[in-house]
Amino acid sequence: MAMALRKIGKDGISIWRRGFSSTSGLESSSSRDATPVNLFTAINQALHIALDSDPRSYVFGEDVSFGGVFRCTTGLAERFGRQRVFNTPLCEQGIAGFAIGLAALGNRAIAEIQFADYIFPAFDQLVNEAAKFRYRSGNEFNCGGLTIRSPYGAVGHGGHYHSQSPEAFFCHVPGLKVVIPRSPYQAKGLLLASIRDPNPVVFFEPKWLYRLAVEEVPDADYMLPLSQAEVIREGKDITLVGWGAQLSILEQACEDAEKEGISCELIDLRTLIPWDKETVEASVSKTGRLLVSHEAPVTGGFGAEISASIIERCFLRLEAPVARVCGLDTPFPLVYEPFYMPTKNKILDAIKLTVNY
Amino acid sequence: MAAFSAVKIPPPQFTTVRSSSQRPGSSPAHFAHSPSAFNSISFGSAKSVRSRPLFAVSSDVVSSDKTKPASSSASNPAVTREVALELYEDMVLGRAFEDMCAQMYYRGKMFGFVHLYNGQEAVSTGFIKLLNQSDKVVSTYRDHVHALSKGVPSREVMAELFGKATGCCRGQGGSMHMFSAAHNVLGGFAFIGEGIPVATGAAFSAKYHHEVLKQSKPEGLDVTLAFFGDGTCNNGQFFECLNMAQLWKLPIIFVVENNLWAIGMSHLRATSDPEIWKKGPAFGMPGVHVDGMDVLKVREVAQEAIARARRGEGPTLVECETYRFRGHSLADPDELRKPDEKAHYAARDPIIALKKYIIEHGLASESELKSIDKKIDDVVEDAVEFADSSPLPPRTQLLENVFADPKGFGIGPDGKYRCEDPLFTQGTAQV
């Protein structure tokens, strides 16, 4: 599953560089300073930049001060001090509510929930408080400075409580944004954009890729736009939509499908809500077929929303029903993880079935 | 024995208002017709509830130096020979089992997140060996030894760790989720604090059976033990359950295994008042601090707490000062704890301490203890062989036990039950 060094695809990516980036004066993007780093290092860089550029930003969570269990927060406490980077006790509900309070007073609160599986005690605060703060106070207050970062997704041996993908629960809450990067370069840009976005954002990081994904990432401060999907591979027979770690599996399926003469268009949604319906719609208008794939269980997963919306918009254009290749409707299993997961072969089968419908 | 007065835990002096102004339903009225049926609390006259005194019992270890565990005079051992050997064997089993887990993990037979209990055996043995079969144990992710002490066969636990079909949860739970209906082990919780409300509910059930359904036992109420760590004591669920348990006088003992560290967070830096036993009296129950590296002290405290619960006097919070010799999990490099702290507690190894005690008091000879060691080694080896040779669960087990009715996935578009459709396990929605 190791992803090789990937060239930064310049097509379709708009890179928003801040005026005081460290590579000032260089107009050509190909000569910017960049180093190959993995996902947790990219996220670490983003956090360093975020704390550096705003003195009222804070990073906190369980075990963050020594660097975190995934090393995403290394060096922050030493550099910015323990009043800005600190450990919390083991109370997710408290962490989320506390972060909302900080954000409500104009601070940037970057809270870490150690595993997305543990986010459920915080779910109440996020759904009932964070999402509704601006709305019910009539814009007197808002918690836009809130960013919740959490590792999500399967990791091969995680079992029930270290592998869940809860993004669909948060996608059902108007007022929250949900962002999921697929690679180190995307992660740094999207995280900085999420932190600086004036809305509360839940940022899920695919833990499988923390060490495995390596990519050239610019050392500078840069942001990637939210609510913009990215077409990472062009094709004409079928549109594949995914996010996070699942994209690398979808990509492998694309390669295999190519050998059988099926040309696949691959889209990374990047922001799950509010999601970029136009890009997906344009793609499906071109190909006439759609397949969505995610690790979370199929029933009620976010693929259902994508499917319903696209059918509304592209009904007459569709050549086949929208296919969803997702996790099974069981709790995330322990030994059965390979059977549960939406693997490349399952996706390939679904591609063929859809194309030959 | 020094100033430790665990045997004399008097009930807390409540000064609650017992008048008609009391909110209806605030006492467990669904059980009782007369409070005296299960309340040995003396109710004073109407006084402010705020003047309730802080009540707790603590061992001498709180104030004194952390020296080797005190033993009574050589002529008066605290336990009989049988009990001493039982305790020794149980602790050695816990240690040998966990060491074997580490070996198997590094050989790739076991996978996932495994959390070992080395160093904390005195707590598990001290408490669980006093329980009956019908008493319940609720644990955390560091649950292998709790399951073993409660009587779950080593073979079943090892097979569960290997993910085999012969494991106690048929391979579906893994290291962090040990369950056994036969031995009343209610799990195994990966999420900290999640087991405590479950234990509280189990205690309520035991009380209901005893008081209302009149399925009383001569020894008294069935007791539930909830084990959890120091980090959990900052979590909301803990406090909610302390309140409920005391409110309804449930036969539950909250056992805090305070090993000072929550992965990399020191308890002292994460808690406003690090003395956890004080949180008991804040809710109206006794709070006890005990040296968790000394199995005899733990057992003494456990005896009193369990007796209280059986008599219907309600919950107790016991804080056991203990230490884990290994990292948080087998993936934890354990770089944050200072070597002298580790050395300090390694010198208080509960197994070595008990061995010394047994030999000093002439309860058994060195060779008898060695033969117990050998026996346990054989048991653990046998468990590994059993687990190794057991089959993996069949693929059909993947869809079982999601709902009570395996057909609970409903009917697919072709009119057949979804769980019978081979495409269902391929994860494709019907195309």
Short mmCIF file of N, CA, C and O in Angstrom, two decimals, chain B residues 291-337:
data_model
loop_
_atom_site.label_atom_id
_atom_site.label_comp_id
_atom_site.label_asym_id
_atom_site.label_seq_id
_atom_site.Cartn_x
_atom_site.Cartn_y
_atom_site.Cartn_z
N ASP B 291 -1.93 0.42 48.95
CA ASP B 291 -0.72 0.13 48.20
C ASP B 291 -1.00 -1.02 47.24
O ASP B 291 -1.10 -2.18 47.63
N GLY B 292 -1.14 -0.68 45.98
CA GLY B 292 -1.50 -1.69 44.99
C GLY B 292 -0.38 -2.63 44.60
O GLY B 292 -0.58 -3.50 43.75
N MET B 293 0.79 -2.48 45.18
CA MET B 293 1.88 -3.42 44.88
C MET B 293 1.93 -4.52 45.93
O MET B 293 2.77 -5.40 45.88
N ASP B 294 1.04 -4.45 46.90
CA ASP B 294 1.06 -5.43 47.98
C ASP B 294 -0.27 -6.17 47.96
O ASP B 294 -1.31 -5.63 48.34
N VAL B 295 -0.22 -7.42 47.54
CA VAL B 295 -1.47 -8.14 47.32
C VAL B 295 -2.23 -8.36 48.62
O VAL B 295 -3.47 -8.39 48.64
N LEU B 296 -1.53 -8.48 49.71
CA LEU B 296 -2.23 -8.73 50.97
C LEU B 296 -2.98 -7.49 51.44
O LEU B 296 -4.09 -7.59 51.97
N LYS B 297 -2.39 -6.35 51.24
CA LYS B 297 -3.09 -5.12 51.62
C LYS B 297 -4.31 -4.91 50.74
O LYS B 297 -5.38 -4.53 51.21
N VAL B 298 -4.12 -5.17 49.45
CA VAL B 298 -5.24 -5.01 48.54
C VAL B 298 -6.36 -5.96 48.93
O VAL B 298 -7.54 -5.57 48.99
N ARG B 299 -5.99 -7.17 49.27
CA ARG B 299 -7.00 -8.16 49.63
C ARG B 299 -7.74 -7.74 50.89
O ARG B 299 -8.96 -7.92 50.99
N GLU B 300 -7.05 -7.17 51.81
CA GLU B 300 -7.70 -6.75 53.04
C GLU B 300 -8.74 -5.67 52.77
O GLU B 300 -9.88 -5.73 53.25
N VAL B 301 -8.35 -4.70 51.98
CA VAL B 301 -9.29 -3.64 51.62
C VAL B 301 -10.46 -4.21 50.82
O VAL B 301 -11.63 -3.88 51.06
N ALA B 302 -10.11 -5.11 49.91
CA ALA B 302 -11.16 -5.69 49.07
C ALA B 302 -12.17 -6.45 49.91
O ALA B 302 -13.37 -6.39 49.66
N GLN B 303 -11.66 -7.15 50.90
CA GLN B 303 -12.57 -7.93 51.74
C GLN B 303 -13.61 -7.04 52.38
O GLN B 303 -14.81 -7.34 52.37
N GLU B 304 -13.16 -5.94 52.92
CA GLU B 304 -14.10 -5.06 53.59
C GLU B 304 -15.06 -4.43 52.60
O GLU B 304 -16.27 -4.35 52.83
N ALA B 305 -14.52 -3.99 51.47
CA ALA B 305 -15.39 -3.33 50.48
C ALA B 305 -16.44 -4.30 49.94
O ALA B 305 -17.61 -3.94 49.77
N ILE B 306 -16.01 -5.53 49.67
CA ILE B 306 -16.94 -6.52 49.15
C ILE B 306 -17.99 -6.85 50.20
O ILE B 306 -19.19 -6.97 49.90
N ALA B 307 -17.56 -6.98 51.46
CA ALA B 307 -18.52 -7.28 52.52
C ALA B 307 -19.56 -6.17 52.64
O ALA B 307 -20.76 -6.44 52.79
N ARG B 308 -19.11 -4.94 52.55
CA ARG B 308 -20.04 -3.81 52.57
C ARG B 308 -21.08 -3.92 51.46
O ARG B 308 -22.28 -3.75 51.68
N ALA B 309 -20.57 -4.19 50.28
CA ALA B 309 -21.47 -4.26 49.13
C ALA B 309 -22.46 -5.41 49.30
O ALA B 309 -23.65 -5.26 49.02
N ARG B 310 -21.97 -6.53 49.80
CA ARG B 310 -22.87 -7.68 49.96
C ARG B 310 -23.95 -7.41 50.99
O ARG B 310 -25.06 -7.90 50.89
N ARG B 311 -23.60 -6.63 51.99
CA ARG B 311 -24.59 -6.31 53.03
C ARG B 311 -25.58 -5.27 52.53
O ARG B 311 -26.54 -4.96 53.20
N GLY B 312 -25.32 -4.69 51.38
CA GLY B 312 -26.23 -3.69 50.84
C GLY B 312 -25.90 -2.29 51.28
O GLY B 312 -26.74 -1.39 51.17
N GLU B 313 -24.67 -2.09 51.76
CA GLU B 313 -24.33 -0.75 52.24
C GLU B 313 -23.85 0.16 51.12
O GLU B 313 -23.58 1.33 51.37
N GLY B 314 -23.72 -0.38 49.92
CA GLY B 314 -23.45 0.52 48.81
C GLY B 314 -22.02 0.46 48.30
O GLY B 314 -21.26 -0.43 48.65
N PRO B 315 -21.68 1.43 47.47
CA PRO B 315 -20.40 1.38 46.76
C PRO B 315 -19.22 1.86 47.60
O PRO B 315 -19.38 2.51 48.62
N THR B 316 -18.05 1.51 47.11
CA THR B 316 -16.79 1.99 47.68
C THR B 316 -15.87 2.37 46.53
O THR B 316 -15.89 1.71 45.49
N LEU B 317 -15.09 3.42 46.75
CA LEU B 317 -14.07 3.79 45.77
C LEU B 317 -12.72 3.41 46.35
O LEU B 317 -12.35 3.87 47.42
N VAL B 318 -12.00 2.54 45.65
CA VAL B 318 -10.69 2.10 46.14
C VAL B 318 -9.63 2.55 45.16
O VAL B 318 -9.68 2.18 43.98
N GLU B 319 -8.69 3.33 45.63
CA GLU B 319 -7.59 3.75 44.75
C GLU B 319 -6.39 2.89 45.08
O GLU B 319 -5.89 2.88 46.20
N CYS B 320 -5.92 2.13 44.09
CA CYS B 320 -4.75 1.27 44.28
C CYS B 320 -3.55 1.93 43.64
O CYS B 320 -3.55 2.16 42.43
N GLU B 321 -2.56 2.21 44.43
CA GLU B 321 -1.36 2.80 43.87
C GLU B 321 -0.54 1.67 43.27
O GLU B 321 -0.05 0.81 43.97
N THR B 322 -0.41 1.67 41.97
CA THR B 322 0.29 0.57 41.31
C THR B 322 1.13 1.12 40.17
O THR B 322 1.28 2.34 40.03
N TYR B 323 1.69 0.24 39.37
CA TYR B 323 2.61 0.69 38.31
C TYR B 323 2.66 -0.36 37.23
O TYR B 323 2.62 -1.55 37.52
N ARG B 324 2.72 0.05 35.99
CA ARG B 324 2.89 -0.93 34.92
C ARG B 324 4.37 -0.95 34.51
O ARG B 324 4.96 0.09 34.25
N PHE B 325 4.92 -2.13 34.48
CA PHE B 325 6.35 -2.23 34.20
C PHE B 325 6.67 -2.00 32.74
O PHE B 325 7.76 -1.63 32.38
N ARG B 326 5.68 -2.25 31.89
CA ARG B 326 5.94 -2.06 30.46
C ARG B 326 5.29 -0.76 30.01
O ARG B 326 4.66 -0.05 30.77
N GLY B 327 5.41 -0.48 28.74
CA GLY B 327 4.78 0.72 28.21
C GLY B 327 3.27 0.58 28.19
O GLY B 327 2.71 -0.46 28.53
N HIS B 328 2.61 1.63 27.75
CA HIS B 328 1.15 1.63 27.70
C HIS B 328 0.64 0.46 26.85
O HIS B 328 -0.28 -0.25 27.24
N SER B 329 1.25 0.28 25.71
CA SER B 329 0.90 -0.86 24.87
C SER B 329 2.19 -1.40 24.29
O SER B 329 3.26 -0.83 24.52
N LEU B 330 2.11 -2.46 23.54
CA LEU B 330 3.34 -3.01 22.96
C LEU B 330 3.90 -2.11 21.87
O LEU B 330 4.99 -2.32 21.39
N ALA B 331 3.13 -1.12 21.45
CA ALA B 331 3.65 -0.19 20.45
C ALA B 331 4.23 1.07 21.09
O ALA B 331 4.70 1.96 20.40
N ASP B 332 4.19 1.14 22.40
CA ASP B 332 4.62 2.35 23.10
C ASP B 332 6.11 2.23 23.46
O ASP B 332 6.49 1.32 24.18
N PRO B 333 6.94 3.16 22.97
CA PRO B 333 8.36 3.05 23.29
C PRO B 333 8.69 3.38 24.74
O PRO B 333 9.79 3.14 25.19
N ASP B 334 7.72 3.95 25.46
CA ASP B 334 7.90 4.17 26.90
C ASP B 334 9.13 5.01 27.20
O ASP B 334 9.97 4.65 28.00
N GLU B 335 9.20 6.18 26.52
CA GLU B 335 10.40 7.00 26.73
C GLU B 335 10.22 8.06 27.79
O GLU B 335 11.16 8.72 28.18
N LEU B 336 8.97 8.25 28.21
CA LEU B 336 8.72 9.42 29.03
C LEU B 336 8.89 9.18 30.52
O LEU B 336 9.01 10.12 31.28
N ARG B 337 8.85 7.94 30.94
CA ARG B 337 8.90 7.69 32.38
C ARG B 337 10.36 7.60 32.79
O ARG B 337 11.17 6.99 32.13
#
